[in-house]
XYZ file of C-alpha atoms in Angstrom:
528
model
C -113.369 -19.425 -110.137
C -115.210 -22.543 -110.601
C -117.818 -22.940 -113.516
C -121.650 -23.641 -112.788
C -123.291 -26.835 -112.365
C -123.818 -28.816 -115.305
C -127.300 -29.251 -114.753
C -127.612 -25.144 -116.151
C -126.389 -25.997 -119.478
C -129.031 -26.192 -122.382
C -130.587 -29.236 -123.669
C -128.185 -28.942 -126.990
C -125.114 -29.171 -124.232
C -126.669 -31.628 -122.179
C -126.602 -34.293 -125.137
C -122.737 -33.720 -125.211
C -122.894 -36.235 -122.414
C -121.615 -39.016 -124.072
C -118.048 -40.188 -122.944
C -117.562 -40.068 -119.190
C -114.496 -38.448 -117.467
C -113.097 -39.034 -113.834
C -113.838 -37.000 -111.141
C -109.911 -35.810 -110.727
C -109.741 -34.970 -114.257
C -113.472 -33.202 -114.292
C -111.994 -31.173 -111.076
C -109.040 -29.642 -113.053
C -110.483 -28.727 -115.608
C -113.820 -27.082 -113.817
C -111.525 -25.895 -110.680
C -108.677 -23.887 -110.112
C -106.245 -25.170 -112.934
C -108.240 -23.962 -115.895
C -108.124 -20.513 -115.431
C -104.443 -20.151 -114.126
C -103.866 -21.819 -117.645
C -105.583 -19.144 -119.021
C -104.488 -16.745 -116.988
C -100.804 -18.022 -117.840
C -101.831 -18.073 -121.870
C -102.391 -14.334 -122.176
C -99.624 -13.397 -120.236
C -97.865 -15.633 -123.135
C -99.772 -13.047 -125.398
C -98.200 -10.662 -123.977
C -94.991 -11.416 -123.601
C -94.401 -12.432 -127.239
C -95.988 -8.851 -128.019
C -93.172 -7.432 -125.638
C -90.430 -9.630 -127.086
C -91.480 -8.687 -130.722
C -91.516 -4.927 -129.341
C -87.992 -5.193 -128.470
C -85.847 -7.124 -130.668
C -87.595 -5.983 -133.846
C -87.833 -2.496 -133.841
C -87.564 -1.727 -138.082
C -90.033 -0.273 -139.788
C -91.370 -1.291 -143.878
C -93.111 -0.165 -146.464
C -96.790 0.016 -145.281
C -95.475 1.545 -141.806
C -93.187 3.632 -143.460
C -96.407 5.643 -145.024
C -97.997 5.692 -141.322
C -95.229 7.814 -139.888
C -94.735 9.720 -143.119
C -98.566 10.765 -143.059
C -98.256 10.662 -138.867
C -95.202 13.178 -139.319
C -96.878 15.608 -141.531
C -98.544 19.143 -140.378
C -102.309 18.160 -139.671
C -103.813 19.850 -142.688
C -101.128 17.936 -145.379
C -101.751 14.755 -143.628
C -105.578 15.311 -143.965
C -104.847 15.848 -147.641
C -102.377 13.207 -147.782
C -104.631 10.226 -146.827
C -106.888 11.624 -149.298
C -104.316 11.847 -152.521
C -102.565 8.399 -151.560
C -104.373 5.912 -149.318
C -107.239 3.626 -149.237
C -108.498 4.378 -145.657
C -110.009 7.511 -143.620
C -107.448 9.531 -141.659
C -108.439 8.770 -138.032
C -106.016 6.657 -137.103
C -102.887 8.843 -138.890
C -104.539 12.037 -136.503
C -104.091 9.506 -133.807
C -100.379 8.351 -134.723
C -99.846 12.378 -135.058
C -100.677 13.163 -131.924
C -98.151 10.163 -130.552
C -95.625 11.471 -132.384
C -95.396 14.628 -130.617
C -93.649 12.720 -127.723
C -90.765 11.307 -129.579
C -90.106 9.961 -133.149
C -88.166 7.070 -133.163
C -89.116 3.229 -134.396
C -89.619 1.771 -131.596
C -92.184 4.692 -129.968
C -94.408 4.005 -133.135
C -94.724 0.281 -133.012
C -95.219 0.499 -129.163
C -98.640 2.617 -130.303
C -99.977 -0.656 -131.610
C -98.572 -2.886 -129.329
C -100.204 -0.493 -126.523
C -103.314 -0.802 -128.298
C -103.077 -4.289 -129.065
C -102.621 -5.272 -125.288
C -105.340 -2.988 -124.515
C -107.305 -4.542 -126.549
C -106.703 -8.025 -124.918
C -107.596 -6.417 -121.607
C -110.982 -4.914 -123.119
C -112.272 -8.365 -124.263
C -111.692 -10.125 -121.223
C -113.574 -7.241 -119.895
C -116.526 -6.673 -122.358
C -116.832 -11.070 -122.227
C -116.770 -11.085 -118.754
C -119.402 -7.977 -117.987
C -121.611 -10.429 -121.185
C -121.255 -13.894 -120.260
C -118.933 -14.355 -116.843
C -115.279 -14.943 -115.981
C -114.665 -18.116 -117.887
C -115.566 -16.979 -121.097
C -114.212 -13.863 -121.104
C -110.336 -15.842 -119.992
C -111.128 -18.075 -122.413
C -111.638 -15.068 -125.194
C -108.559 -13.140 -123.789
C -106.414 -16.381 -124.060
C -107.558 -17.056 -127.288
C -107.310 -13.577 -129.034
C -103.835 -13.167 -127.250
C -102.252 -15.921 -128.610
C -103.452 -15.444 -132.623
C -100.620 -15.254 -134.726
C -102.375 -12.663 -136.960
C -103.007 -10.784 -133.979
C -98.940 -10.506 -132.656
C -97.956 -9.726 -136.330
C -100.335 -6.552 -136.062
C -99.084 -5.292 -132.554
C -95.745 -4.612 -133.755
C -96.793 -3.021 -137.353
C -97.729 0.830 -137.485
C -100.857 0.268 -138.179
C -104.650 1.243 -137.869
C -105.358 -3.027 -136.515
C -105.115 -2.654 -132.603
C -106.636 0.599 -132.529
C -109.342 -0.748 -134.632
C -109.708 -4.260 -132.720
C -110.089 -2.114 -130.078
C -112.957 0.039 -131.122
C -114.690 -3.077 -132.689
C -114.661 -4.657 -129.324
C -116.078 -1.534 -127.701
C -119.018 -1.081 -130.451
C -119.558 -5.042 -130.180
C -120.150 -5.042 -126.141
C -122.228 -1.555 -126.416
C -124.506 -3.867 -128.771
C -124.567 -6.569 -126.875
C -125.520 -4.611 -124.006
C -128.906 -3.540 -125.571
C -129.191 -7.068 -126.699
C -128.976 -8.492 -123.095
C -131.253 -5.464 -121.130
C -133.619 -5.919 -124.320
C -133.761 -1.774 -124.641
C -131.510 1.048 -126.565
C -131.292 4.239 -124.451
C -130.449 7.109 -125.747
C -126.192 6.987 -123.686
C -126.163 3.401 -125.141
C -127.073 4.928 -129.148
C -124.804 7.818 -128.904
C -121.817 5.219 -127.606
C -122.882 2.929 -130.463
C -123.141 6.098 -133.088
C -119.402 7.439 -131.910
C -117.780 3.790 -132.050
C -119.422 3.198 -135.288
C -118.202 6.082 -136.594
C -114.584 6.129 -135.148
C -114.580 2.366 -136.658
C -115.673 3.314 -140.147
C -113.314 6.302 -140.282
C -110.164 4.464 -139.206
C -110.062 1.428 -141.982
C -111.240 1.277 -145.739
C -113.204 -1.860 -144.565
C -114.389 -0.129 -141.246
C -118.234 0.342 -142.653
C -118.205 -3.403 -143.875
C -117.161 -4.370 -139.665
C -120.176 -1.674 -138.921
C -122.273 -3.267 -141.308
C -122.297 -6.493 -139.948
C -122.251 -5.609 -136.328
C -125.523 -3.218 -136.305
C -127.124 -6.125 -138.448
C -126.211 -9.052 -135.982
C -127.520 -6.725 -133.566
C -130.661 -4.932 -135.282
C -131.972 -8.633 -135.958
C -132.155 -9.856 -132.309
C -133.359 -6.433 -130.957
C -136.331 -5.776 -133.770
C -138.890 -7.971 -132.044
C -137.206 -7.870 -128.542
C -136.932 -3.778 -128.038
C -140.248 -1.707 -128.100
C -140.379 -0.188 -131.559
C -139.585 3.107 -130.875
C -136.534 2.180 -129.415
C -135.185 0.150 -132.590
C -136.257 3.280 -134.663
C -133.910 5.194 -132.479
C -131.321 2.502 -133.463
C -131.628 2.290 -136.868
C -131.432 6.240 -137.426
C -128.617 5.488 -135.665
C -126.832 3.093 -137.837
C -128.304 5.101 -140.733
C -125.755 8.288 -139.682
C -122.739 5.952 -139.096
C -123.752 4.525 -142.261
C -123.021 8.139 -144.246
C -119.960 8.624 -143.080
C -119.161 4.994 -145.502
C -119.054 7.195 -147.984
C -115.644 8.307 -147.299
C -114.051 5.124 -148.101
C -116.439 3.526 -150.491
C -115.808 6.540 -152.908
C -111.899 6.471 -152.641
C -111.780 2.950 -152.555
C -113.762 2.949 -155.890
C -111.196 4.712 -157.575
C -108.413 2.492 -155.797
C -106.708 -0.342 -157.035
C -106.621 -3.019 -154.441
C -105.054 -5.814 -152.851
C -106.783 -9.824 -152.599
C -108.005 -12.698 -154.312
C -109.435 -11.886 -157.875
C -110.378 -15.290 -158.809
C -111.229 -18.849 -157.839
C -107.441 -19.817 -157.125
C -108.155 -22.188 -153.764
C -104.084 -22.156 -152.878
C -104.220 -18.375 -152.963
C -107.498 -18.651 -150.929
C -106.034 -21.582 -148.791
C -102.606 -18.895 -148.265
C -105.156 -16.289 -146.426
C -106.519 -18.120 -144.636
C -103.615 -19.845 -142.983
C -102.179 -16.041 -142.269
C -105.311 -15.004 -140.921
C -105.892 -18.290 -138.527
C -102.551 -19.221 -138.313
C -100.004 -16.657 -138.904
C -97.056 -15.731 -141.119
C -94.545 -18.344 -141.693
C -97.176 -21.389 -140.766
C -95.673 -24.287 -142.144
C -97.843 -25.632 -145.503
C -99.882 -22.365 -146.235
C -101.337 -23.431 -148.905
C -103.291 -26.241 -147.393
C -103.296 -25.631 -143.445
C -105.718 -22.405 -143.589
C -108.590 -25.193 -145.286
C -108.181 -27.339 -142.668
C -108.225 -24.795 -139.818
C -111.626 -22.773 -141.383
C -113.941 -25.929 -140.051
C -111.999 -26.257 -137.159
C -111.760 -22.845 -135.813
C -114.887 -21.464 -137.888
C -117.364 -23.850 -138.388
C -117.038 -26.056 -135.277
C -117.953 -23.328 -132.418
C -121.186 -23.188 -134.409
C -122.317 -27.067 -133.148
C -123.008 -24.737 -130.000
C -126.473 -23.708 -129.090
C -125.083 -20.469 -126.886
C -124.674 -17.203 -128.793
C -124.229 -19.162 -132.179
C -124.975 -15.302 -133.676
C -121.509 -14.291 -132.850
C -120.179 -16.884 -135.025
C -122.411 -16.941 -138.212
C -122.910 -12.804 -138.333
C -119.980 -11.615 -137.578
C -117.558 -14.349 -138.640
C -118.818 -17.216 -141.410
C -121.129 -14.558 -143.509
C -118.173 -12.249 -143.451
C -115.703 -14.085 -145.091
C -118.206 -15.575 -147.437
C -119.532 -11.951 -148.459
C -115.585 -10.577 -148.709
C -114.745 -13.516 -150.862
C -117.963 -12.985 -152.878
C -117.254 -9.480 -153.575
C -113.721 -10.517 -154.393
C -114.690 -12.827 -157.069
C -117.328 -10.539 -158.714
C -116.529 -6.898 -158.098
C -113.403 -6.254 -156.598
C -110.114 -7.672 -154.977
C -110.837 -7.504 -151.193
C -110.381 -10.958 -149.950
C -107.076 -10.860 -148.132
C -105.633 -12.006 -144.493
C -105.695 -8.441 -143.625
C -109.292 -7.794 -144.144
C -110.195 -11.304 -142.804
C -108.169 -10.322 -140.024
C -110.701 -7.448 -138.925
C -113.052 -10.020 -137.144
C -110.709 -11.947 -135.309
C -112.235 -9.982 -132.038
C -114.924 -12.133 -132.823
C -113.837 -15.303 -133.946
C -112.219 -15.043 -130.037
C -115.769 -14.548 -128.813
C -117.118 -17.227 -130.265
C -114.057 -19.492 -129.587
C -114.100 -18.779 -126.122
C -117.942 -19.333 -125.692
C -117.539 -22.948 -127.214
C -114.315 -23.813 -125.519
C -116.163 -22.738 -122.357
C -118.895 -24.829 -123.360
C -116.526 -27.621 -124.121
C -115.362 -27.609 -120.580
C -118.315 -28.328 -118.664
C -119.685 -31.149 -120.197
C -118.455 -34.461 -119.780
C -116.766 -35.302 -123.323
C -113.382 -35.756 -124.384
C -113.951 -34.663 -128.324
C -114.468 -31.049 -127.660
C -111.940 -30.683 -125.149
C -109.303 -32.042 -127.483
C -110.878 -29.923 -129.886
C -110.186 -26.858 -128.200
C -106.996 -27.830 -126.956
C -105.612 -28.479 -130.149
C -106.844 -25.086 -131.570
C -104.834 -23.063 -128.295
C -101.896 -25.391 -129.311
C -102.250 -24.549 -133.302
C -102.196 -20.841 -131.792
C -99.727 -20.989 -129.321
C -97.418 -22.900 -132.022
C -98.094 -20.392 -134.863
C -97.057 -17.442 -132.205
C -94.017 -18.715 -131.246
C -93.295 -19.487 -134.486
C -94.140 -16.213 -136.095
C -92.020 -14.525 -133.522
C -88.958 -16.546 -134.366
C -88.967 -16.188 -137.991
C -90.701 -13.525 -139.374
C -88.691 -10.589 -140.507
C -89.163 -7.124 -141.421
C -87.896 -6.046 -144.766
C -86.800 -2.648 -143.023
C -85.227 -0.339 -144.724
C -82.387 1.720 -142.326
C -79.550 -1.113 -143.010
C -79.762 -0.828 -147.136
C -80.633 3.056 -146.738
C -77.170 3.431 -144.470
C -75.369 1.546 -146.604
C -75.893 3.027 -149.672
C -74.584 6.442 -147.734
C -71.199 4.665 -146.430
C -70.560 3.311 -149.914
C -71.520 6.243 -152.568
C -70.344 9.578 -153.178
C -71.687 12.808 -152.156
C -73.672 13.029 -154.923
C -75.185 9.833 -155.916
C -78.581 9.966 -157.193
C -81.118 7.413 -155.957
C -84.493 6.131 -157.177
C -87.530 4.796 -156.055
C -90.237 3.059 -156.746
C -93.299 5.566 -154.935
C -93.638 7.144 -151.631
C -93.194 4.364 -149.218
C -89.910 3.618 -150.743
C -88.848 7.587 -151.055
C -90.116 8.344 -147.528
C -88.301 5.294 -145.852
C -84.896 6.619 -147.623
C -85.785 10.462 -146.313
C -86.321 8.654 -142.980
C -83.245 7.189 -142.533
C -80.728 8.991 -144.781
C -78.071 11.501 -143.361
C -80.427 10.901 -139.731
C -83.496 11.872 -141.050
C -82.446 15.616 -142.137
C -84.213 14.821 -145.557
C -87.887 14.275 -143.963
C -90.382 16.565 -145.320
C -94.439 16.497 -145.489
C -96.351 13.523 -147.151
C -97.233 16.351 -149.972
C -94.094 18.033 -150.080
C -92.671 15.850 -152.869
C -94.420 13.487 -155.213
C -93.453 11.765 -158.908
C -95.504 13.648 -161.508
C -98.848 13.239 -162.443
C -100.155 11.400 -165.397
C -103.572 9.913 -166.975
C -106.417 10.148 -164.235
C -104.705 11.568 -161.652
C -103.502 14.549 -164.097
C -106.765 15.241 -165.676
C -107.961 15.427 -161.576
C -105.251 18.110 -161.445
C -105.852 20.249 -164.323
C -109.611 20.143 -162.762
C -108.588 21.085 -159.161
C -106.164 24.001 -160.820
C -109.207 25.627 -162.840
C -111.109 25.769 -159.484
C -108.558 27.377 -157.980
C -107.575 24.658 -155.691
C -103.975 24.201 -157.142
C -102.518 26.183 -153.640
C -103.489 22.661 -151.745
C -100.679 21.093 -152.984
C -102.350 18.046 -153.361
C -99.946 17.135 -156.303
C -96.346 18.190 -154.309
C -94.338 21.071 -154.965
C -91.279 19.614 -155.879
C -90.767 16.101 -157.836
C -87.295 14.816 -156.041
C -85.700 15.564 -152.224
C -82.172 17.034 -152.051
C -80.086 15.576 -148.666
C -76.953 17.151 -148.713
C -75.599 17.077 -152.386
C -77.590 13.640 -152.644
C -80.589 13.446 -154.991
C -83.938 10.984 -153.842
C -86.496 10.383 -156.651
C -89.952 8.972 -155.342
C -89.816 7.248 -158.918
C -87.758 5.784 -161.649
C -87.107 9.286 -163.455
C -85.987 8.034 -167.358
C -84.467 11.807 -168.021
C -82.172 12.070 -165.185
C -80.534 8.451 -165.920
C -80.494 9.263 -169.382
C -78.474 12.232 -168.298
C -76.566 11.255 -165.663
C -73.090 9.096 -165.663
C -74.687 6.445 -162.762
C -78.008 6.181 -161.148
C -78.931 4.005 -158.264
C -82.394 1.603 -158.509
C -83.979 0.661 -155.110
C -85.810 -2.503 -155.723
C -85.991 -2.450 -159.205
C -88.806 -3.979 -160.989
C -86.718 -4.966 -164.097
C -83.332 -7.022 -164.289
C -80.167 -5.299 -166.064
C -80.898 -1.579 -165.421
C -84.232 -2.190 -168.092
C -85.658 1.503 -166.703
C -88.815 1.349 -168.933
C -88.136 2.524 -173.085
C -84.960 4.909 -171.600
C -83.282 6.149 -174.894
C -80.233 5.179 -173.997
C -79.492 1.436 -172.482
C -77.814 1.427 -169.134
C -75.697 -1.103 -167.746
C -75.760 -2.577 -164.610
C -72.464 -1.870 -162.636
C -73.046 -2.568 -159.019
C -75.407 -4.219 -156.775
C -76.296 -4.346 -152.647
C -78.909 -6.665 -150.845
C -79.329 -6.579 -147.346
C -82.863 -7.447 -145.279
C -84.784 -8.197 -148.113
C -83.859 -5.258 -150.490
C -82.010 -4.908 -153.751
C -79.789 -1.470 -154.920
C -78.830 -1.788 -158.423
C -76.210 0.778 -159.458
C -77.232 1.579 -163.115
C -74.232 3.239 -165.493
C -74.647 5.272 -168.458
C -72.452 3.957 -171.504
C -71.964 7.589 -172.668
C -70.525 8.742 -170.149
C -67.634 6.320 -170.611
C -66.501 2.930 -168.867
C -67.764 1.473 -165.403
C -66.055 2.977 -162.171
């Protein structure tokens, strides 16, 4: 496996040949050594994924949310996704099928790990078919080492599945560009994959828009008019599916940068490009952006990918956050990492095929930064799982203790681990009382005879043995009970909203990043 001779490079690439290198160095870079190194880097990325799966099999808040939906009956799953989440339900349906085989924490994480590993293989194969072996190896190695992809690979969320779908859609559209035609089989594949991407993540429609835009601009003059009309019609159908996430996103609160705060923007760029726990997070990402995103654009080979599938989407996400709604956050930036890997793979391949030291050094720095970021993430990052704190509370409290949480995810986490999970229920069965806008929506649905859907729950607390667990801080219950425990209280010293009777903090318990506070009602006598 060798690189093609340099006389096959474009004029723009040949202009790089300013710094001569020794024949021995050139032979090592262009012969068998480099492919072996790239394969080793791919294997290193896969090894880190497996290590994360084996070393830390715990679930935190968003993962608990995924698991609770997946373990619900399919009808409840679909309604719960509509009720609680900003994301469409396709990923949860897939996870529901996965849960039919087993239900341990590690089993659920394995789902993401396998999707992530398959995505690496798919990216290699897609790039190999479009650009050749060398670009395929570079792109796969870079993608495998991306620290944020390691984070996604050990989280029970939709990102690894989405990455695989995105790579598939990119490949189908890229084949149209290469072949300068859009046959029916390709259009049907693009339709199915476009719908799948759109219905997997709340911003999946955003990704499909840029993928089809990128392809459409390159196909406009290159394919017969009839083919292009069919291409546009295909995207029109995919765009209709975007009505679901757009409608839900319009009424739900979203996360992200809400103002031009440069340190915060830098943090999200650091998390995206260099991973969680990377040093100097407020500035590291700002320095990494030109190195990893802008520098590859200096290459003339398929510059479109870096511009339309990385740079412009990042800019648009920031603009939306500043002007309309917060969406600029490392997780949404991470949606475009597969295309950044392709852009960097093309850049790295060209850099190692020409006689210039500067760009080879730049590529080496990028790879080493990602390798460091991935190893650093694996060693330093720790999930805030719930198993330990729930087990400690169960061991140290009476059989009739009361626990209050701050929402569905914490509530479902307690039920998952309390008394070996005997209290697990459907995600729709128990919910806090609704108020404000949700109350008006409930009244309208009741008026239409839709109360039987159970969209707002059948009870406001769970009973596990004699213990009671609430998915909200119930002030009336706290006022009528001698003691209540609050998981991760939002205020100190047992200030529970506007409770009529002030409560006194009695005990605290902290484990794995979580805090439990025991609040005593003085009306029932002194603390015990």
